[in-house]
Short mmCIF file of C-alpha atoms and ligand atoms in Angstrom, two decimals:
data_model
loop_
_atom_site.label_atom_id
_atom_site.label_comp_id
_atom_site.label_asym_id
_atom_site.label_seq_id
_atom_site.Cartn_x
_atom_site.Cartn_y
_atom_site.Cartn_z
CA MET I 4 -0.49 8.08 -19.50
CA ASP I 5 3.25 8.62 -19.26
CA LEU I 6 4.98 6.58 -16.64
CA TYR I 7 8.58 6.11 -15.62
CA ASN I 8 9.62 2.55 -16.42
CA SER I 9 12.40 1.19 -14.20
CA ALA I 10 13.21 -1.42 -16.85
CA THR I 11 13.95 1.12 -19.59
CA HIS I 12 15.03 3.90 -17.20
CA ARG I 13 12.85 6.51 -18.77
CA LYS I 14 9.39 8.00 -18.77
CA GLN I 15 7.30 6.62 -21.61
CA PRO I 16 3.68 6.28 -22.69
CA LEU I 17 2.06 3.22 -21.15
CA ARG I 18 1.71 0.53 -23.77
CA THR I 19 -0.40 -2.55 -23.19
CA HIS I 20 -0.52 -5.92 -24.88
CA THR I 21 -4.26 -5.67 -25.45
CA PRO I 22 -5.32 -2.12 -26.29
CA GLY I 23 -7.48 -0.59 -23.58
CA ARG I 24 -6.72 -3.29 -21.02
CA VAL I 25 -4.05 -3.29 -18.32
CA GLU I 26 -2.89 -6.53 -16.78
CA MET I 27 -1.42 -5.31 -13.50
CA TYR I 28 0.42 -7.22 -10.79
CA THR I 29 1.38 -6.08 -7.31
CA CYS I 30 3.67 -7.82 -4.84
CA GLY I 31 1.52 -8.32 -1.78
CA PRO I 32 2.54 -8.21 1.88
CA THR I 33 4.51 -10.85 3.75
CA VAL I 34 2.00 -11.59 6.46
CA TYR I 35 4.22 -12.27 9.47
CA HIS I 36 3.59 -8.90 11.06
CA TYR I 37 1.45 -5.80 10.67
CA ALA I 38 2.12 -3.77 7.55
CA HIS I 39 3.95 -0.59 8.51
CA ILE I 40 3.11 2.77 7.03
CA GLY I 41 6.13 2.43 4.69
CA ASN I 42 4.64 -0.71 3.12
CA LEU I 43 1.36 1.15 2.97
CA ARG I 44 2.95 4.08 1.16
CA SER I 45 3.67 1.63 -1.65
CA TYR I 46 0.11 0.26 -1.59
CA ILE I 47 -1.40 3.76 -1.53
CA MET I 48 0.59 4.86 -4.59
CA GLU I 49 -0.22 1.62 -6.44
CA ASP I 50 -3.88 2.13 -5.58
CA VAL I 51 -3.80 5.66 -7.01
CA LEU I 52 -2.11 4.32 -10.14
CA GLU I 53 -4.79 1.66 -10.61
CA LYS I 54 -7.58 4.18 -10.05
CA TYR I 55 -5.94 6.68 -12.36
CA LEU I 56 -5.81 4.09 -15.14
CA ARG I 57 -9.49 3.29 -14.64
CA TYR I 58 -10.23 7.04 -14.65
CA GLU I 59 -8.52 7.30 -18.04
CA GLY I 60 -10.83 4.55 -19.24
CA TYR I 61 -8.60 1.48 -19.09
CA ASP I 62 -10.07 -1.86 -18.19
CA VAL I 63 -7.68 -2.82 -15.36
CA HIS I 64 -7.25 -6.34 -14.10
CA ARG I 65 -5.15 -6.27 -10.95
CA VAL I 66 -3.67 -9.28 -9.21
CA MET I 67 -1.87 -9.44 -5.87
CA ASN I 68 -0.25 -12.27 -3.95
CA ILE I 69 -0.12 -12.75 -0.22
CA THR I 70 3.31 -14.03 0.79
CA ASP I 71 2.59 -16.69 3.40
CA VAL I 72 5.53 -18.99 2.72
CA GLY I 73 9.07 -18.92 1.35
CA HIS I 74 10.18 -15.36 2.13
CA LEU I 75 13.41 -15.60 4.09
CA ALA I 76 14.77 -12.87 6.32
CA GLY I 77 17.47 -12.10 3.76
CA ASP I 78 15.97 -11.63 0.31
CA THR I 79 18.85 -13.69 -1.14
CA ASP I 80 17.88 -17.06 0.34
CA THR I 81 19.57 -16.41 3.64
CA GLY I 82 18.29 -16.25 7.18
CA GLU I 83 15.19 -17.69 8.70
CA ASP I 84 11.75 -18.00 7.17
CA LYS I 85 9.85 -14.81 8.04
CA MET I 86 6.56 -16.61 8.60
CA LEU I 87 8.22 -19.02 11.00
CA GLN I 88 9.80 -16.08 12.83
CA GLY I 89 6.36 -14.53 13.22
CA ALA I 90 4.83 -17.78 14.44
CA GLN I 91 7.61 -18.31 16.99
CA ARG I 92 7.40 -14.73 18.18
CA GLU I 93 3.73 -15.19 18.97
CA GLY I 94 3.67 -18.87 19.89
CA LYS I 95 1.11 -19.62 17.18
CA GLY I 96 0.85 -21.64 14.00
CA VAL I 97 2.11 -20.24 10.69
CA LEU I 98 -1.32 -20.38 9.07
CA GLU I 99 -2.92 -18.72 12.06
CA ILE I 100 -0.39 -15.90 11.83
CA ALA I 101 -0.96 -15.61 8.09
CA ARG I 102 -4.71 -15.36 8.49
CA PHE I 103 -4.46 -12.80 11.27
CA TYR I 104 -2.03 -10.47 9.48
CA THR I 105 -3.78 -10.84 6.14
CA ASP I 106 -7.00 -9.62 7.78
CA ALA I 107 -5.09 -6.85 9.54
CA PHE I 108 -3.58 -5.78 6.22
CA PHE I 109 -6.97 -5.48 4.54
CA ASP I 110 -8.36 -3.62 7.56
CA ASP I 111 -5.57 -1.08 7.13
CA CYS I 112 -6.25 -0.88 3.41
CA ARG I 113 -9.92 -0.21 4.06
CA LYS I 114 -9.06 2.63 6.44
CA LEU I 115 -6.73 4.12 3.82
CA ASN I 116 -9.30 3.77 1.01
CA ILE I 117 -7.06 1.27 -0.79
CA LYS I 118 -9.20 -0.86 -3.07
CA THR I 119 -8.79 -4.64 -2.88
CA PRO I 120 -7.29 -5.97 -6.13
CA ASP I 121 -9.50 -8.05 -8.42
CA VAL I 122 -7.58 -11.19 -7.49
CA VAL I 123 -5.84 -11.82 -4.16
CA GLN I 124 -3.98 -15.12 -4.07
CA PRO I 125 -2.15 -16.52 -1.04
CA ALA I 126 1.11 -18.11 -2.18
CA THR I 127 0.36 -21.38 -0.35
CA GLY I 128 -2.67 -21.94 -2.58
CA MET I 129 -0.70 -22.48 -5.79
CA VAL I 130 2.19 -24.79 -5.03
CA GLU I 131 1.32 -27.17 -7.89
CA ASP I 132 1.75 -24.31 -10.36
CA TYR I 133 5.21 -23.45 -9.02
CA ILE I 134 6.24 -27.10 -9.28
CA ARG I 135 5.07 -27.19 -12.89
CA ILE I 136 7.03 -24.02 -13.76
CA ILE I 137 10.16 -25.22 -11.96
CA SER I 138 9.93 -28.57 -13.81
CA THR I 139 9.86 -26.72 -17.13
CA LEU I 140 12.83 -24.59 -16.07
CA MET I 141 14.69 -27.81 -15.21
CA ASP I 142 13.77 -29.32 -18.60
CA LYS I 143 14.95 -26.21 -20.42
CA GLY I 144 18.26 -26.22 -18.54
CA TYR I 145 17.64 -23.00 -16.59
CA ALA I 146 17.50 -24.70 -13.21
CA TYR I 147 19.64 -27.21 -11.35
CA PHE I 148 19.40 -29.38 -8.27
CA ALA I 149 22.13 -28.96 -5.64
CA GLY I 150 22.37 -29.82 -1.97
CA GLY I 151 18.69 -30.74 -1.81
CA ASN I 152 17.41 -27.47 -3.32
CA VAL I 153 16.54 -26.33 -6.81
CA TYR I 154 18.23 -23.15 -8.04
CA PHE I 155 17.83 -20.90 -11.04
CA ASP I 156 21.04 -20.64 -13.04
CA THR I 157 21.51 -16.95 -13.81
CA SER I 158 24.56 -17.66 -15.99
CA LYS I 159 22.15 -19.05 -18.60
CA LEU I 160 20.75 -15.58 -19.24
CA GLU I 161 22.06 -12.95 -21.59
CA HIS I 162 20.87 -10.19 -19.27
CA TYR I 163 20.24 -10.60 -15.60
CA TYR I 164 20.39 -7.12 -14.07
CA VAL I 165 17.59 -4.94 -15.36
CA PHE I 166 17.11 -2.22 -12.79
CA HIS I 167 20.69 -1.14 -12.27
CA ASP I 168 19.89 2.57 -12.13
CA HIS I 169 18.38 2.27 -8.68
CA ASP I 170 20.10 3.67 -5.68
CA GLU I 171 22.72 1.12 -4.69
CA GLN I 172 21.65 1.42 -1.08
CA ASP I 173 18.10 0.46 -1.97
CA LEU I 174 19.30 -2.53 -3.95
CA ALA I 175 21.54 -3.63 -1.17
CA VAL I 176 18.81 -3.71 1.48
CA GLY I 177 17.80 -7.28 0.84
CA VAL I 178 21.36 -8.45 0.43
CA ARG I 179 22.65 -6.86 3.60
CA GLU I 180 20.08 -8.53 5.81
CA GLY I 181 21.57 -11.99 5.40
CA VAL I 182 25.25 -12.75 5.62
CA GLU I 183 25.86 -16.44 5.17
CA GLU I 184 26.72 -17.71 1.68
CA ASP I 185 24.92 -20.67 0.13
CA ALA I 186 27.64 -23.05 -1.09
CA ASN I 187 25.18 -24.92 -3.33
CA LYS I 188 24.89 -22.03 -5.76
CA ARG I 189 26.93 -22.15 -8.94
CA ASN I 190 26.81 -18.38 -9.37
CA GLN I 191 26.48 -15.73 -6.72
CA ASN I 192 23.17 -14.43 -8.10
CA ASP I 193 21.53 -17.83 -8.49
CA PHE I 194 18.42 -18.10 -6.37
CA ALA I 195 16.31 -20.85 -4.89
CA LEU I 196 13.18 -21.99 -6.68
CA TRP I 197 12.47 -24.85 -4.30
CA PHE I 198 13.82 -25.57 -0.83
CA THR I 199 13.80 -28.95 0.82
CA LYS I 200 14.55 -29.77 4.43
CA SER I 201 18.18 -29.10 3.69
CA LYS I 202 17.27 -25.50 4.44
CA PHE I 203 14.92 -25.86 7.39
CA GLU I 204 14.41 -29.15 9.09
CA ASP I 205 11.36 -27.91 10.95
CA GLN I 206 9.61 -25.90 8.26
CA ALA I 207 5.94 -25.92 9.24
CA LEU I 208 4.45 -25.86 5.75
CA LYS I 209 5.81 -28.37 3.25
CA TRP I 210 4.68 -30.08 0.10
CA ASP I 211 5.75 -33.09 -1.90
CA SER I 212 7.66 -32.35 -5.10
CA PRO I 213 9.84 -34.17 -7.65
CA TRP I 214 12.84 -32.83 -5.67
CA GLY I 215 11.69 -33.90 -2.25
CA VAL I 216 9.37 -32.58 0.42
CA GLY I 217 9.85 -28.85 0.78
CA TYR I 218 8.51 -25.44 -0.08
CA PRO I 219 8.79 -22.83 -2.84
CA GLY I 220 11.12 -19.85 -2.95
CA TRP I 221 9.57 -16.41 -2.64
CA HIS I 222 10.31 -15.24 -6.19
CA ILE I 223 8.62 -18.12 -8.00
CA GLU I 224 5.39 -17.37 -6.15
CA CYS I 225 4.92 -14.00 -7.80
CA SER I 226 5.77 -15.35 -11.26
CA GLY I 227 3.42 -18.30 -10.82
CA ILE I 228 0.53 -16.21 -9.54
CA SER I 229 0.89 -13.56 -12.22
CA LEU I 230 1.21 -16.12 -15.02
CA LYS I 231 -1.96 -17.82 -13.86
CA TYR I 232 -4.15 -14.75 -13.47
CA ASN I 233 -2.57 -12.08 -15.72
CA GLY I 234 -1.60 -14.43 -18.50
CA GLU I 235 1.67 -14.62 -20.44
CA TYR I 236 1.91 -10.90 -21.12
CA LEU I 237 2.01 -8.67 -18.09
CA ASP I 238 1.62 -4.94 -18.74
CA LEU I 239 2.48 -3.38 -15.40
CA HIS I 240 4.27 -4.75 -12.36
CA CYS I 241 4.36 -2.76 -9.11
CA GLY I 242 6.25 -2.92 -5.85
CA GLY I 243 8.47 -1.04 -3.46
CA VAL I 244 11.91 -0.15 -4.78
CA ASP I 245 13.61 -2.50 -2.29
CA ASN I 246 12.08 -5.35 -4.25
CA ALA I 247 13.65 -4.35 -7.58
CA PHE I 248 16.64 -6.45 -6.67
CA PRO I 249 16.73 -9.33 -6.19
CA HIS I 250 13.00 -10.12 -6.12
CA HIS I 251 11.76 -8.48 -9.34
CA THR I 252 15.00 -9.20 -11.16
CA ASN I 253 14.49 -12.88 -10.35
CA GLU I 254 10.82 -12.78 -11.32
CA ILE I 255 11.84 -11.53 -14.78
CA ALA I 256 14.60 -14.13 -15.10
CA GLN I 257 12.41 -17.11 -14.33
CA SER I 258 9.24 -15.89 -16.09
CA GLU I 259 11.05 -15.13 -19.36
CA ALA I 260 13.08 -18.33 -19.21
CA TYR I 261 9.85 -20.24 -18.70
CA LEU I 262 7.84 -18.41 -21.39
CA GLY I 263 10.59 -17.97 -23.96
CA HIS I 264 9.46 -14.41 -24.69
CA PRO I 265 9.50 -10.99 -22.98
CA TRP I 266 7.15 -10.93 -20.03
CA CYS I 267 6.44 -7.56 -18.43
CA GLN I 268 6.54 -4.22 -20.26
CA GLN I 269 6.39 -1.70 -17.49
CA TRP I 270 7.87 -1.64 -13.96
CA PHE I 271 6.56 0.79 -11.38
CA HIS I 272 8.64 1.16 -8.21
CA VAL I 273 7.60 3.21 -5.21
CA HIS I 274 10.45 4.72 -3.26
CA HIS I 275 10.81 4.33 0.45
CA LEU I 276 9.25 5.90 3.42
CA ASN I 277 12.20 6.74 5.61
CA THR I 278 12.61 7.81 9.18
CA ASN I 279 15.68 9.51 10.61
CA ALA I 280 17.12 6.03 11.09
CA GLY I 281 16.67 5.08 7.41
CA LYS I 282 14.14 2.89 5.60
CA MET I 283 11.16 1.86 7.68
CA SER I 284 11.37 -1.90 7.95
CA LYS I 285 9.40 -4.70 9.60
CA SER I 286 12.51 -6.47 10.70
CA ARG I 287 14.52 -3.58 12.11
CA GLY I 288 13.87 -0.76 14.48
CA GLU I 289 10.61 0.90 15.38
CA PHE I 290 7.87 0.76 12.82
CA LEU I 291 4.62 2.62 12.70
CA THR I 292 1.23 1.12 11.94
CA VAL I 293 -2.14 2.56 11.00
CA SER I 294 -3.49 1.57 14.44
CA LEU I 295 -0.75 3.58 16.08
CA LEU I 296 -1.64 6.64 14.00
CA GLU I 297 -5.26 6.18 15.07
CA GLU I 298 -4.27 5.84 18.72
CA ARG I 299 -2.50 9.14 18.37
CA GLY I 300 -5.68 10.72 17.06
CA TYR I 301 -4.88 10.85 13.34
CA ASP I 302 -7.42 10.06 10.67
CA PRO I 303 -5.73 7.37 8.51
CA LEU I 304 -6.76 9.36 5.45
CA ALA I 305 -4.54 12.20 6.67
CA TYR I 306 -1.67 9.76 6.09
CA ARG I 307 -2.97 9.05 2.59
CA PHE I 308 -3.08 12.81 2.00
CA PHE I 309 0.50 13.08 3.31
CA CYS I 310 1.64 10.44 0.79
CA LEU I 311 -0.20 12.06 -2.12
CA GLN I 312 1.59 15.34 -1.50
CA SER I 313 4.89 13.89 -2.69
CA HIS I 314 6.03 12.03 -5.77
CA TYR I 315 6.27 8.25 -5.64
CA ARG I 316 9.80 8.29 -7.10
CA LYS I 317 11.23 10.34 -4.27
CA ALA I 318 12.02 9.00 -0.83
CA LEU I 319 9.53 10.40 1.67
CA VAL I 320 10.70 11.32 5.15
CA PHE I 321 8.25 10.61 7.90
CA SER I 322 8.15 12.80 10.99
CA TRP I 323 5.27 13.60 13.30
CA GLU I 324 5.66 17.24 12.39
CA ASN I 325 5.28 16.48 8.68
CA LEU I 326 2.24 14.33 9.40
CA ASP I 327 0.74 17.08 11.59
CA ASN I 328 1.08 19.56 8.76
CA ALA I 329 -0.64 17.17 6.37
CA ALA I 330 -3.40 16.40 8.91
CA THR I 331 -4.08 20.10 9.43
CA ALA I 332 -4.20 20.76 5.70
CA TYR I 333 -6.52 17.77 5.22
CA GLN I 334 -8.93 18.97 7.93
CA LYS I 335 -8.91 22.45 6.38
CA LEU I 336 -9.73 20.95 3.02
CA ILE I 337 -12.69 19.09 4.53
CA ARG I 338 -13.91 22.30 6.16
CA ARG I 339 -13.78 24.04 2.79
CA VAL I 340 -15.74 21.23 1.18
CA ALA I 341 -18.28 21.40 4.03
CA ALA I 342 -18.71 25.11 3.35
CA LEU I 343 -20.02 24.37 -0.15
CA GLN I 344 -23.78 23.95 -0.07
CA PRO I 345 -24.84 21.40 -2.67
CA GLY I 346 -28.00 21.73 -4.73
CA ASP I 347 -27.56 25.40 -5.60
CA GLY I 348 -28.21 24.80 -9.25
CA PRO I 349 -27.35 22.47 -12.09
CA VAL I 350 -23.81 21.13 -12.44
CA ASP I 351 -21.96 22.82 -15.29
CA GLU I 352 -20.68 19.71 -17.08
CA GLU I 353 -18.46 21.81 -19.39
CA VAL I 354 -16.49 23.10 -16.42
CA VAL I 355 -16.19 19.63 -14.89
CA ARG I 356 -14.90 18.27 -18.21
CA ALA I 357 -12.31 21.04 -18.49
CA TYR I 358 -10.99 20.22 -15.02
CA ARG I 359 -10.96 16.55 -15.84
CA GLU I 360 -8.80 17.20 -18.89
CA LYS I 361 -6.42 19.24 -16.80
CA PHE I 362 -6.23 16.44 -14.22
CA ILE I 363 -5.43 13.87 -16.89
CA ARG I 364 -2.77 16.11 -18.43
CA GLN I 365 -1.08 16.82 -15.13
CA VAL I 366 -1.57 13.73 -12.98
CA GLY I 367 -1.10 11.52 -16.04
CA SER I 368 2.48 12.73 -16.29
CA ASP I 369 4.24 10.05 -14.24
CA LEU I 370 1.49 9.95 -11.64
CA ASN I 371 1.98 13.44 -10.31
CA THR I 372 -0.26 13.14 -7.26
CA ALA I 373 1.04 16.36 -5.70
CA GLN I 374 -0.33 18.15 -8.76
CA GLY I 375 -3.59 16.27 -8.21
CA VAL I 376 -3.78 17.73 -4.71
CA THR I 377 -3.10 21.23 -6.09
CA LEU I 378 -5.94 20.73 -8.56
CA LEU I 379 -8.29 19.99 -5.63
CA TYR I 380 -7.63 23.51 -4.37
CA ASP I 381 -8.12 24.89 -7.89
CA GLY I 382 -11.43 23.02 -8.13
CA LEU I 383 -12.60 24.59 -4.86
CA LYS I 384 -11.99 28.01 -6.39
CA ALA I 385 -13.53 27.25 -9.80
CA GLN I 386 -15.66 30.00 -11.31
CA ALA I 387 -18.85 28.00 -10.96
CA ASN I 388 -21.65 27.27 -8.51
CA ALA I 389 -21.09 25.05 -5.45
CA ALA I 390 -22.72 22.03 -7.08
CA THR I 391 -20.21 22.22 -9.94
CA ARG I 392 -17.26 22.66 -7.63
CA LEU I 393 -18.39 19.65 -5.61
CA ALA I 394 -18.74 17.68 -8.85
CA ILE I 395 -15.12 18.52 -9.77
CA LEU I 396 -13.89 17.32 -6.38
CA GLU I 397 -15.99 14.17 -6.63
CA ASP I 398 -14.49 13.48 -10.03
CA PHE I 399 -10.90 13.84 -8.77
CA ASP I 400 -11.68 11.78 -5.72
CA GLN I 401 -12.27 8.73 -7.95
CA VAL I 402 -8.48 8.71 -8.18
CA LEU I 403 -7.28 10.40 -4.99
CA SER I 404 -9.81 8.65 -2.70
CA LEU I 405 -9.70 11.11 0.15
CA SER I 406 -13.44 10.77 0.94
CA LEU I 407 -13.70 14.54 0.66
CA LEU I 408 -17.38 14.66 -0.22
CA GLU I 409 -18.46 12.18 2.45
CA LYS I 410 -16.41 13.91 5.13
CA GLY I 411 -17.52 17.34 3.95
CA ALA I 412 -21.17 16.27 4.07
CA ALA I 413 -20.75 14.73 7.53
CA LEU I 414 -19.19 17.92 8.86
CA ARG I 415 -21.92 20.02 7.25
CA GLU I 416 -24.58 17.88 8.95
CA GLU I 417 -22.83 18.11 12.27
CA GLN I 418 -22.57 21.85 12.01
CA ALA I 419 -26.27 22.00 11.19
CA ARG I 420 -27.07 19.82 14.21
CA VAL I 421 -25.09 22.04 16.56
CA GLN I 422 -26.74 25.11 15.13
CA ALA I 423 -30.21 23.63 15.53
CA ALA I 424 -29.42 22.63 19.10
CA GLN I 425 -28.17 26.14 19.85
CA THR I 426 -31.37 27.68 18.62
CA GLN I 427 -33.40 25.23 20.70
CA GLY I 428 -31.29 25.85 23.80
CA GLY I 429 -30.29 22.16 24.03
CA TYR I 430 -26.86 20.69 24.74
CA THR I 431 -25.02 19.01 21.86
CA VAL I 432 -21.93 16.89 22.15
CA THR I 433 -19.57 16.60 19.20
CA GLY I 434 -16.59 14.30 19.28
CA GLU I 435 -14.77 11.46 17.65
CA GLY I 436 -17.67 9.04 17.57
CA ASP I 437 -17.37 7.16 20.87
CA PRO I 438 -20.81 6.79 22.49
CA GLU I 439 -19.35 6.18 25.95
CA ILE I 440 -17.37 9.44 25.89
CA ASP I 441 -20.31 11.28 24.30
CA ALA I 442 -22.47 10.17 27.24
CA LEU I 443 -19.93 11.37 29.80
CA VAL I 444 -19.54 14.76 28.12
CA GLN I 445 -23.31 15.02 27.88
CA ALA I 446 -23.64 14.21 31.60
CA ARG I 447 -21.07 16.88 32.44
CA GLY I 448 -22.97 19.45 30.38
CA GLU I 449 -26.25 18.59 32.03
CA ALA I 450 -24.63 18.76 35.48
CA LYS I 451 -23.33 22.22 34.62
CA GLN I 452 -26.73 23.32 33.38
CA ALA I 453 -28.20 22.05 36.67
CA LYS I 454 -25.45 24.01 38.48
CA ASP I 455 -24.09 20.80 40.07
CA PHE I 456 -20.49 21.95 39.62
CA ALA I 457 -18.99 19.28 41.90
CA ALA I 458 -20.44 16.54 39.67
CA ALA I 459 -19.36 18.41 36.53
CA ASP I 460 -15.78 18.68 37.81
CA ARG I 461 -15.72 15.01 38.78
CA ILE I 462 -16.73 13.99 35.27
CA ARG I 463 -14.25 16.41 33.74
CA ASP I 464 -11.44 14.81 35.80
CA GLU I 465 -12.48 11.36 34.69
CA LEU I 466 -12.45 12.46 31.06
CA LYS I 467 -9.04 14.00 31.55
CA ALA I 468 -7.74 10.73 33.00
CA ARG I 469 -8.94 9.02 29.84
CA GLY I 470 -7.01 11.48 27.72
CA ILE I 471 -10.07 13.44 26.58
CA GLU I 472 -10.04 17.19 26.21
CA VAL I 473 -13.41 18.95 26.34
CA THR I 474 -13.98 22.40 24.92
CA ASP I 475 -17.21 24.22 25.73
CA VAL I 476 -18.91 25.81 22.75
CA PRO I 477 -22.20 27.70 22.61
CA GLY I 478 -25.00 25.16 23.13
CA GLY I 479 -22.74 22.19 23.82
CA ALA I 480 -19.21 20.82 23.94
CA VAL I 481 -16.65 19.36 21.57
CA TRP I 482 -14.23 16.66 22.71
CA LYS I 483 -11.10 15.14 21.29
CA ARG I 484 -8.43 12.66 22.29
CA ILE I 485 -5.07 14.14 23.15
P1 AMP T 517 6.76 -7.00 2.51
O1 AMP T 517 5.52 -7.14 3.34
O2 AMP T 517 8.01 -6.84 3.31
O3 AMP T 517 6.86 -8.11 1.49
O4 AMP T 517 6.62 -5.63 1.70
C1 AMP T 517 5.44 -5.21 1.11
C2 AMP T 517 5.69 -4.04 0.17
O5 AMP T 517 6.14 -2.88 0.86
C3 AMP T 517 6.74 -4.33 -0.91
O6 AMP T 517 6.30 -3.82 -2.15
C4 AMP T 517 7.96 -3.57 -0.40
O7 AMP T 517 8.81 -3.22 -1.45
C5 AMP T 517 7.30 -2.34 0.22
N1 AMP T 517 8.11 -1.65 1.24
C6 AMP T 517 8.84 -2.19 2.24
N2 AMP T 517 9.40 -1.23 3.02
C7 AMP T 517 9.01 -0.03 2.51
C8 AMP T 517 9.24 1.35 2.87
N3 AMP T 517 9.96 1.69 3.94
N4 AMP T 517 8.69 2.29 2.10
C9 AMP T 517 7.91 1.97 1.04
N5 AMP T 517 7.64 0.71 0.65
C10 AMP T 517 8.18 -0.30 1.37
ZN1 ZN T 518 6.60 -10.25 -5.79
#
């Protein structure tokens, strides 16, 4: 596949250290709050990338950290510890917060069909490894001890900036958030590898180290975790573009200084989800979560569909109107899949293979997911029987993960149920899968059939008060949340 590489600033064929295998690393969430749908845009696109590589036949080994210590409010070692902020906000312990938001993150991922990486490693579980790496950096003269902390000395490197073609505004995000200067640093870009109480007297999580009781910096966590699980040669590193500087820049600095050879070949950066107010952020302004989308009646996969419609290297503007358009298109797509009756003959494997080749050619060009979505529509119109067309969609869905076949089949069954009920003169309730509401709508229908209109109206009012809209259809009713 061809992929844009932020380190070389051009699109190039993916090359891996071991042919056929991709060692892939993803910066995981900082678990002091729910992930917002901007974070999840990054995880959706990284998920599609991983699945695409598997689709092409690569053996992918994907590792992700969970940041549960060391990430300060300003990405340049300034401000408060984010985990501590979360714990204080909720009056709970740091580990309790970490556990809660880690689970919440994976719940969101499940709803968005984001696969869990092969390895998920909380940062707090590997402190000994960071200490070992920092000790080596000290021995090699790349790190120094000042004011109780250990810093990486960026002046020891020939090249420090790697990703300088990114939008300056994106790069500045982390820097802007914190304002105070750290007087211990010899150079402005030096960054902390290890903090002691000089930084936070009351840090909840701390470990013994050769430099005093303290805790690791955020950047060393990702290097340490990747080196342990991906090995010394990383093929593909992913993250949101806000992390290119300083986080990824620092990961490269310390990993290569430690290893003494080039570390990661390919850098994949997902651009931001923005609102009218700018980048969606956990620390500033209103942010939207998957639960909120659900409360508003959206299928989380409609958000996935929305993300797939645009390229990962372009900022994506979120608005309810844009999401509505995507949700409508997604529902239409499901209806078209439902209209295909499977089992109408053998699958024409030749046709499926031809579509697969097209998909690889087009989506494999810098992960063109919008083209992947277009190919779904082409597949629906393929000159072949329904079974073949469904097979094409099933094949593409290995990468796009929109659950099209499952949802199509469920809708087909529901339609069949309603039809059967109509022919039997029964009363069928169709809704969003809430048994309590189903029962109320059913009771209303039966009251109407029994001509008890007062009771039927009473139930309708109660449903209305709960935000449920009921539409009568032949042989039953359909309800939805408004
Ligand atoms: P965090 O939980 O803050 O460590 O961020 C998790 C991931 O989300 C990182 O890869 C960030 O770069 C990414 N990210 C943060 N904000 C956005 C946004 N508005 N749009 C897309 N990705 C983002
Ligand atoms: Zn990272």
